[in-house]
Coordinates of C-alpha atoms and ligand atoms in Angstrom, one line a residue:
M1 CA 104.3 52.1 110.1
A2 CA 107.9 51.1 111.0
R3 CA 109.9 53.4 113.3
K4 CA 112.3 55.6 111.3
K5 CA 115.2 57.7 112.4
I6 CA 115.2 61.3 111.0
L7 CA 118.2 63.6 111.3
V8 CA 117.3 67.3 111.1
T9 CA 120.3 69.6 110.8
G10 CA 119.8 73.2 111.9
G11 CA 116.7 72.4 113.9
A12 CA 117.3 75.2 116.4
G13 CA 117.0 77.8 113.7
F14 CA 113.9 79.4 112.1
I15 CA 112.7 77.0 109.4
G16 CA 114.5 73.9 110.9
G17 CA 112.9 74.7 114.3
N18 CA 109.4 74.9 112.8
F19 CA 110.0 71.7 110.9
V20 CA 111.2 69.8 114.0
Q21 CA 108.0 70.8 115.9
F22 CA 105.9 69.9 112.8
I23 CA 107.3 66.3 112.4
V24 CA 107.8 65.5 116.1
N25 CA 104.0 66.2 116.6
K26 CA 102.9 64.7 113.3
Y27 CA 104.9 61.4 113.4
P28 CA 105.1 60.0 116.9
N29 CA 106.6 56.8 115.3
Y30 CA 109.6 58.7 113.9
D31 CA 112.6 59.4 116.1
I32 CA 113.7 63.0 115.4
Y33 CA 117.3 64.0 116.1
N34 CA 117.9 67.7 115.9
L35 CA 121.6 68.4 115.3
D36 CA 122.6 72.1 115.6
L37 CA 125.7 74.0 116.5
L38 CA 123.7 76.8 118.3
T39 CA 125.3 79.7 116.5
Y40 CA 123.8 83.2 117.0
A41 CA 120.8 82.0 114.9
G42 CA 120.0 78.9 116.9
D43 CA 118.2 78.7 120.2
L44 CA 116.5 75.8 122.0
T45 CA 114.0 77.8 124.1
K46 CA 111.6 77.5 121.2
H47 CA 111.4 73.7 121.8
K48 CA 110.2 73.8 125.4
Q49 CA 106.9 72.1 124.3
I50 CA 108.6 69.1 122.7
E51 CA 111.9 68.7 124.6
E52 CA 110.5 66.1 126.9
K53 CA 108.9 64.0 124.2
K54 CA 110.2 60.5 123.7
N55 CA 110.7 60.9 120.0
Y56 CA 112.9 64.0 120.2
T57 CA 116.7 64.2 120.9
F58 CA 119.0 67.2 120.6
I59 CA 122.7 66.9 119.6
K60 CA 125.0 69.9 119.8
A61 CA 127.5 69.6 117.0
D62 CA 129.1 71.2 114.0
I63 CA 128.1 69.7 110.6
S64 CA 131.7 70.4 109.4
D65 CA 133.2 68.2 112.2
R66 CA 133.9 65.2 109.9
K67 CA 135.0 62.8 112.6
F68 CA 132.1 63.4 114.8
I69 CA 129.5 63.3 112.0
I70 CA 130.8 60.1 110.5
E71 CA 130.9 58.4 113.9
L72 CA 127.3 59.6 114.7
F73 CA 125.9 58.3 111.4
K74 CA 127.6 54.9 111.9
K75 CA 126.1 54.7 115.4
E76 CA 122.6 55.9 114.6
E77 CA 122.1 54.7 111.0
F78 CA 119.6 57.5 110.1
D79 CA 117.0 56.7 107.5
Y80 CA 116.4 60.3 106.5
V81 CA 118.5 63.4 106.6
I82 CA 116.7 66.8 106.3
H83 CA 119.5 69.3 105.9
F84 CA 118.7 72.9 107.0
A85 CA 121.9 73.9 108.8
A86 CA 123.5 76.9 107.1
E87 CA 124.6 80.5 107.5
S88 CA 121.5 82.1 106.0
H89 CA 121.8 85.9 106.0
V90 CA 122.8 87.6 102.8
D91 CA 124.0 90.8 104.5
R92 CA 126.3 88.8 106.8
S93 CA 127.7 87.0 103.7
I94 CA 128.6 90.3 102.1
K95 CA 130.6 91.3 105.2
D96 CA 132.2 87.9 105.9
P97 CA 131.9 85.2 103.2
G98 CA 134.3 82.7 104.7
I99 CA 132.0 81.0 107.2
F100 CA 129.4 80.6 104.5
I101 CA 131.8 78.4 102.5
E102 CA 132.8 76.4 105.6
T103 CA 129.3 75.7 106.8
N104 CA 127.2 75.7 103.6
V105 CA 129.7 73.9 101.3
T106 CA 132.1 71.9 103.5
G107 CA 129.4 71.1 106.1
T108 CA 127.1 69.8 103.3
Q109 CA 129.9 67.7 101.8
V110 CA 130.6 66.1 105.2
L111 CA 126.9 65.2 105.6
L112 CA 126.8 63.7 102.1
D113 CA 129.8 61.5 102.8
A114 CA 128.3 60.3 106.0
S115 CA 124.9 59.6 104.3
K116 CA 126.7 57.7 101.6
E117 CA 128.7 55.7 104.1
V118 CA 125.6 54.4 105.9
G119 CA 123.2 54.3 102.9
V120 CA 120.4 56.6 103.9
T121 CA 116.9 56.2 102.4
K122 CA 116.8 59.9 101.5
F123 CA 118.9 63.1 101.8
V124 CA 116.8 66.2 101.5
H125 CA 118.8 69.4 100.9
V126 CA 116.9 72.5 101.8
S127 CA 118.1 75.2 99.3
T128 CA 116.8 78.5 98.1
D129 CA 115.4 80.3 95.1
E130 CA 118.4 82.7 95.4
V131 CA 120.6 80.2 93.6
Y132 CA 118.8 81.2 90.4
G133 CA 120.0 84.8 90.7
E134 CA 117.5 87.5 89.9
L135 CA 114.5 88.1 87.6
D136 CA 113.6 91.5 86.1
F137 CA 110.3 93.2 86.9
D138 CA 108.3 91.5 84.1
P139 CA 105.6 89.7 86.1
S140 CA 105.1 86.9 83.6
T141 CA 108.6 85.5 84.3
F142 CA 109.3 82.9 87.0
F143 CA 112.1 80.6 88.3
T144 CA 111.5 77.0 87.2
E145 CA 113.6 74.0 88.1
E146 CA 115.2 74.4 84.6
T147 CA 116.3 78.1 85.2
P148 CA 120.1 78.3 85.1
I149 CA 122.0 78.7 88.4
Q150 CA 123.4 82.2 88.6
P151 CA 123.9 83.2 92.2
N152 CA 124.8 86.8 92.9
S153 CA 125.7 87.0 96.6
P154 CA 128.3 85.0 98.6
Y155 CA 125.4 83.4 100.4
S156 CA 123.6 82.2 97.3
A157 CA 126.9 81.2 95.7
S158 CA 127.6 79.0 98.7
K159 CA 124.1 77.5 98.6
A160 CA 124.5 76.9 94.8
S161 CA 127.8 75.1 95.4
S162 CA 126.2 72.8 97.9
D163 CA 123.3 72.1 95.5
L164 CA 125.8 71.1 92.9
L165 CA 127.6 68.7 95.4
V166 CA 124.2 67.1 96.3
R167 CA 123.5 66.6 92.6
A168 CA 126.9 65.2 92.0
Y169 CA 126.6 62.6 94.9
H170 CA 123.3 61.5 93.2
E171 CA 124.9 61.2 89.7
T172 CA 128.2 59.7 90.9
Y173 CA 127.3 57.5 93.8
G174 CA 123.5 57.0 93.3
L175 CA 122.8 58.7 96.7
P176 CA 118.9 59.2 96.9
V177 CA 118.6 62.9 97.2
N178 CA 116.1 65.8 96.6
I179 CA 116.8 69.5 96.5
T180 CA 114.1 72.0 97.5
R181 CA 114.4 75.6 96.4
C182 CA 112.0 77.8 98.4
S183 CA 111.2 81.5 98.2
N184 CA 111.5 83.8 101.2
N185 CA 109.9 82.4 104.3
Y186 CA 108.3 84.2 107.2
G187 CA 106.4 83.2 110.4
P188 CA 107.1 82.3 114.1
Y189 CA 110.7 82.3 115.3
H190 CA 112.1 84.2 112.4
F191 CA 115.3 85.8 113.5
P192 CA 114.9 89.6 113.7
E193 CA 117.8 90.3 111.3
K194 CA 115.5 89.5 108.4
L195 CA 113.1 92.0 106.8
I196 CA 109.8 90.9 108.2
P197 CA 110.7 90.2 111.9
L198 CA 113.0 93.2 111.9
T199 CA 110.1 95.4 110.7
I200 CA 107.6 94.0 113.2
S201 CA 110.0 94.3 116.2
R202 CA 111.1 97.8 115.3
V203 CA 107.6 99.1 114.5
L204 CA 106.3 97.7 117.9
N205 CA 109.1 99.7 119.6
D206 CA 108.4 102.8 117.5
Q207 CA 111.8 102.6 115.9
K208 CA 112.8 103.5 112.3
V209 CA 112.6 100.6 109.7
P210 CA 115.6 100.6 107.3
V211 CA 114.5 100.0 103.7
Y212 CA 117.3 99.3 101.2
G213 CA 117.5 101.5 98.1
D214 CA 114.1 102.5 96.8
G215 CA 112.2 99.6 98.4
K216 CA 111.0 98.4 94.9
N217 CA 112.9 95.0 95.0
I218 CA 110.4 92.1 95.0
R219 CA 110.4 89.0 97.1
D220 CA 108.0 86.0 96.9
W221 CA 106.8 85.2 100.5
L222 CA 105.8 81.9 101.9
H223 CA 104.6 81.1 105.4
V224 CA 107.1 78.7 107.1
I225 CA 104.4 76.1 107.8
D226 CA 103.7 75.8 104.1
H227 CA 107.4 75.2 103.5
C228 CA 107.5 72.5 106.2
A229 CA 104.5 70.7 104.6
A230 CA 106.4 70.9 101.2
I231 CA 109.5 69.3 102.7
D232 CA 107.4 66.6 104.4
L233 CA 105.9 65.8 101.0
V234 CA 109.2 65.8 99.2
M235 CA 110.8 63.6 101.9
H236 CA 108.1 60.9 101.4
K237 CA 107.2 61.3 97.8
G238 CA 109.9 63.1 96.0
E239 CA 111.5 61.3 93.0
N240 CA 115.2 60.6 93.7
G241 CA 117.5 63.1 92.1
E242 CA 114.8 65.7 91.5
V243 CA 114.7 69.4 92.3
Y244 CA 111.4 71.0 93.6
N245 CA 110.8 74.7 93.7
V246 CA 108.6 75.9 96.6
G247 CA 106.6 79.1 96.5
G248 CA 103.0 80.4 96.7
H249 CA 102.8 83.3 94.3
N250 CA 102.9 86.0 97.0
E251 CA 105.1 88.7 95.3
R252 CA 105.4 92.0 97.1
T253 CA 107.8 94.9 96.9
N254 CA 109.8 95.4 100.1
L255 CA 108.0 98.7 100.6
E256 CA 104.6 97.0 100.3
V257 CA 105.6 94.5 103.0
V258 CA 106.8 97.2 105.4
Q259 CA 103.7 99.3 104.8
T260 CA 101.4 96.3 105.3
I261 CA 103.0 95.6 108.7
I262 CA 102.9 99.3 109.7
K263 CA 99.2 99.5 108.8
E264 CA 98.3 96.2 110.7
L265 CA 100.0 97.7 113.8
D266 CA 98.2 101.0 113.3
K267 CA 101.5 103.0 113.1
S268 CA 102.7 105.7 110.7
D269 CA 104.7 105.4 107.5
D270 CA 107.0 108.0 109.0
L271 CA 108.8 105.1 110.6
I272 CA 110.2 104.1 107.1
E273 CA 113.8 105.2 106.5
F274 CA 115.4 104.6 103.1
V275 CA 119.0 103.6 103.5
K276 CA 122.0 102.7 101.3
D277 CA 121.2 99.8 99.0
R278 CA 122.5 96.2 99.6
L279 CA 125.5 95.4 97.4
G280 CA 124.5 93.3 94.4
H281 CA 120.8 93.5 95.6
D282 CA 118.8 91.0 93.5
K283 CA 115.8 92.8 91.9
R284 CA 113.1 90.2 92.0
Y285 CA 112.4 86.5 92.9
A286 CA 109.3 84.7 91.9
I287 CA 108.7 80.9 91.9
D288 CA 106.8 78.6 89.6
P289 CA 105.7 75.8 91.9
T290 CA 103.9 73.7 89.3
K291 CA 106.2 70.6 89.7
L292 CA 105.6 70.5 93.5
E293 CA 101.8 71.1 93.0
E294 CA 101.8 68.1 90.7
L295 CA 103.3 66.1 93.6
G296 CA 100.3 67.1 95.7
W297 CA 101.3 70.3 97.6
E298 CA 99.1 73.3 98.2
P299 CA 99.8 76.2 100.6
I300 CA 97.3 77.0 103.3
Y301 CA 98.3 80.6 103.8
T302 CA 97.9 83.6 101.5
F303 CA 100.2 86.5 102.3
D304 CA 97.4 88.4 104.0
T305 CA 96.4 85.5 106.3
G306 CA 100.0 84.6 107.0
I307 CA 101.3 88.0 107.8
A308 CA 98.3 88.6 110.2
Q309 CA 99.1 85.3 112.0
T310 CA 102.8 86.2 112.2
I311 CA 102.2 89.7 113.6
R312 CA 99.9 88.2 116.2
W313 CA 102.6 85.6 117.1
Y314 CA 105.2 88.4 117.6
L315 CA 102.8 90.3 119.8
D316 CA 102.1 87.1 121.9
N317 CA 105.8 86.1 122.1
K318 CA 107.7 89.3 122.9
E319 CA 109.9 87.6 125.4
W320 CA 111.4 85.4 122.6
W321 CA 112.5 88.2 120.3
E322 CA 113.2 90.8 123.1
Q323 CA 115.9 88.5 124.5
I324 CA 117.5 88.4 121.0
I325 CA 117.4 92.1 120.2
N326 CA 118.7 93.0 123.7
G327 CA 121.8 90.7 123.3
D328 CA 124.7 90.6 120.8
Y329 CA 122.3 91.6 118.1
R330 CA 122.6 95.2 119.2
D331 CA 126.2 95.3 118.0
Y332 CA 125.3 93.6 114.8
F333 CA 122.5 96.2 114.2
K334 CA 124.8 99.2 114.9
A335 CA 127.5 97.9 112.5
Q336 CA 125.0 97.0 109.8
Y337 CA 122.8 100.2 109.9
T338 CA 125.2 103.0 110.7
T339 CA 122.6 105.7 109.8
V340 CA 119.5 104.4 111.5
Ligands
LIG401 P1 118.7 80.2 110.4 O1 119.9 81.1 110.2 O2 117.5 80.7 111.1 O3 119.1 78.8 111.1 C1 120.3 78.1 110.8 C2 120.5 77.1 111.9 O4 121.7 76.4 111.5 C3 120.8 77.7 113.2 O5 120.1 77.0 114.2 C4 122.3 77.5 113.4 O6 122.7 77.4 114.8 C5 122.5 76.2 112.6 N1 123.9 76.1 112.2 C6 124.7 77.1 111.5 N2 125.9 76.6 111.3 C7 125.9 75.3 111.7 C8 126.9 74.3 111.7 N3 128.2 74.5 111.3 N4 126.6 73.1 112.3 C9 125.4 72.8 112.8 N5 124.4 73.8 112.8 C10 124.7 75.0 112.3 O7 118.2 79.7 108.9 P2 116.8 79.5 108.3 O8 116.3 80.8 107.8 O9 116.0 78.7 109.2 O10 117.2 78.7 107.0 C11 117.3 77.3 107.1 C12 117.7 76.7 105.7 O11 116.7 77.0 104.7 C13 119.0 77.3 105.2 O12 119.7 76.2 104.6 C14 118.6 78.3 104.2 O13 119.5 78.4 103.1 C15 117.3 77.7 103.6 N6 116.3 78.7 103.1 C16 115.9 79.8 103.9 C17 114.9 80.6 103.4 C18 114.5 81.8 104.3 O14 113.7 82.6 103.8 N7 114.9 82.0 105.5 C19 114.3 80.4 102.2 C20 114.7 79.3 101.5 C21 115.7 78.4 101.9
LIG402 O1 116.9 95.9 106.8 C1 116.6 95.4 105.7 N1 116.1 96.2 104.7 C2 115.7 95.8 103.5 O2 115.2 96.6 102.7 C3 116.7 94.0 105.4 C4 117.3 93.1 106.4 C5 116.3 93.6 104.1 N2 115.8 94.5 103.2 C6 115.4 93.9 101.9 C7 116.5 93.1 101.2 C8 115.6 92.1 100.4 O3 115.3 92.6 99.2 O4 114.3 93.1 102.1 C9 114.4 91.9 101.3 C10 114.4 90.7 102.2 O5 115.6 90.7 102.8 P1 116.0 89.5 103.8 O6 114.9 89.3 104.9 O7 117.4 89.7 104.3 O8 115.9 88.2 102.9 P2 116.7 87.8 101.5 O9 118.0 88.5 101.4 O10 115.7 88.0 100.4 O11 117.0 86.3 101.8 C11 116.0 85.4 102.5 O12 115.3 84.6 101.5 C12 116.0 83.6 100.9 C13 116.7 84.5 103.5 O13 117.5 85.3 104.4 C14 117.6 83.5 102.8 O14 118.2 82.6 103.7 C15 116.8 82.7 101.8 O15 117.6 81.8 101.1

């Protein structure tokens, strides 16, 4: 197979980081360039095992830096762009939406322009099920690729805006693109501001776990490795211009998720503390992944096997998340959870 150049943006974050490791190991004949600004959510310690590999290069840069990005694309002539880089936390977007527009919308447009300029083989835009808005609690309803876009948070509105730009560059300029819309991920290297790693890290430290509202909101959970495999498939086999939903039918209420983790760690439900609800809190997400399954995708984890593997990983990798929760994260936590 011919050598290919793959640009992964946001490859120092949670999903992009897992994806970089996945393809560096799976495709020795691909040269992987990980471009990341290293914001609070990015760290390179996770890549110790691959940083010496010949097919891996790190580039510290801002996707919104038009001059740098266009020059880089002209120099490297990437074949594939797999675009993860984003501001990704809903709560932060409620407090300060501006940076979400800058990175998620403007940054994506810069990458699209650069991809158009050099004529990439494929631009894969990693989006989210949150662009569809929310479902009610009727378990027979799901998000399909035809569900109208109705984002409710500044985060999901910024992702929806970038999805529309990606679509427009396909329709207007014929740029070969795919958009993936995945449900909530979990697994190794998940930043502890998000529900699952926040719960695991706090339960392990016998600290209270803040649950928003009544804990009955539902999310559809997918192990990050199953998401990586989906992107690998779409990158190679996705039909240009198409959207693919990614999800494994693992719906749980937030309370069920927190209780599962507490039980696995043999601790008490007394650690649960109900706190003020998130503004505009989406009730339920649930994905219909039929279109992706027809392309040949099948998840390897159920929620039960995936959460057990993830808890084990957090037990075995305390130094990774302890350095985070003992840093600037403390100030974030205090400001976000004033009563906990
Ligand atoms: P994350 O917050 O863990 O990582 C984001 C990465 O992007 C970080 O490494 C950060 O340094 C980098 N970054 C931020 N701004 C940048 C900029 N201007 N230039 C270059 N790099 C920048 O996010 P994640 O959870 O890994 O999510 C990755 C992508 O997947 C996002 O686009 C997100 O919308 C999407 N997604 C996430 C989930 C989920 O459950 N976490 C589900 C579906 C889709
Ligand atoms: O402390 C908390 N307490 C709580 O009850 C936190 C952080 C969250 N929650 C609730 C809110 C949500 O209903 O748990 C659920 C999951 O919350 P998050 O982990 O913040 O994820 P969510 O808002 O659903 O968004 C995630 O999935 C889709 C990612 O952060 C997004 O980047 C992705 O697009």
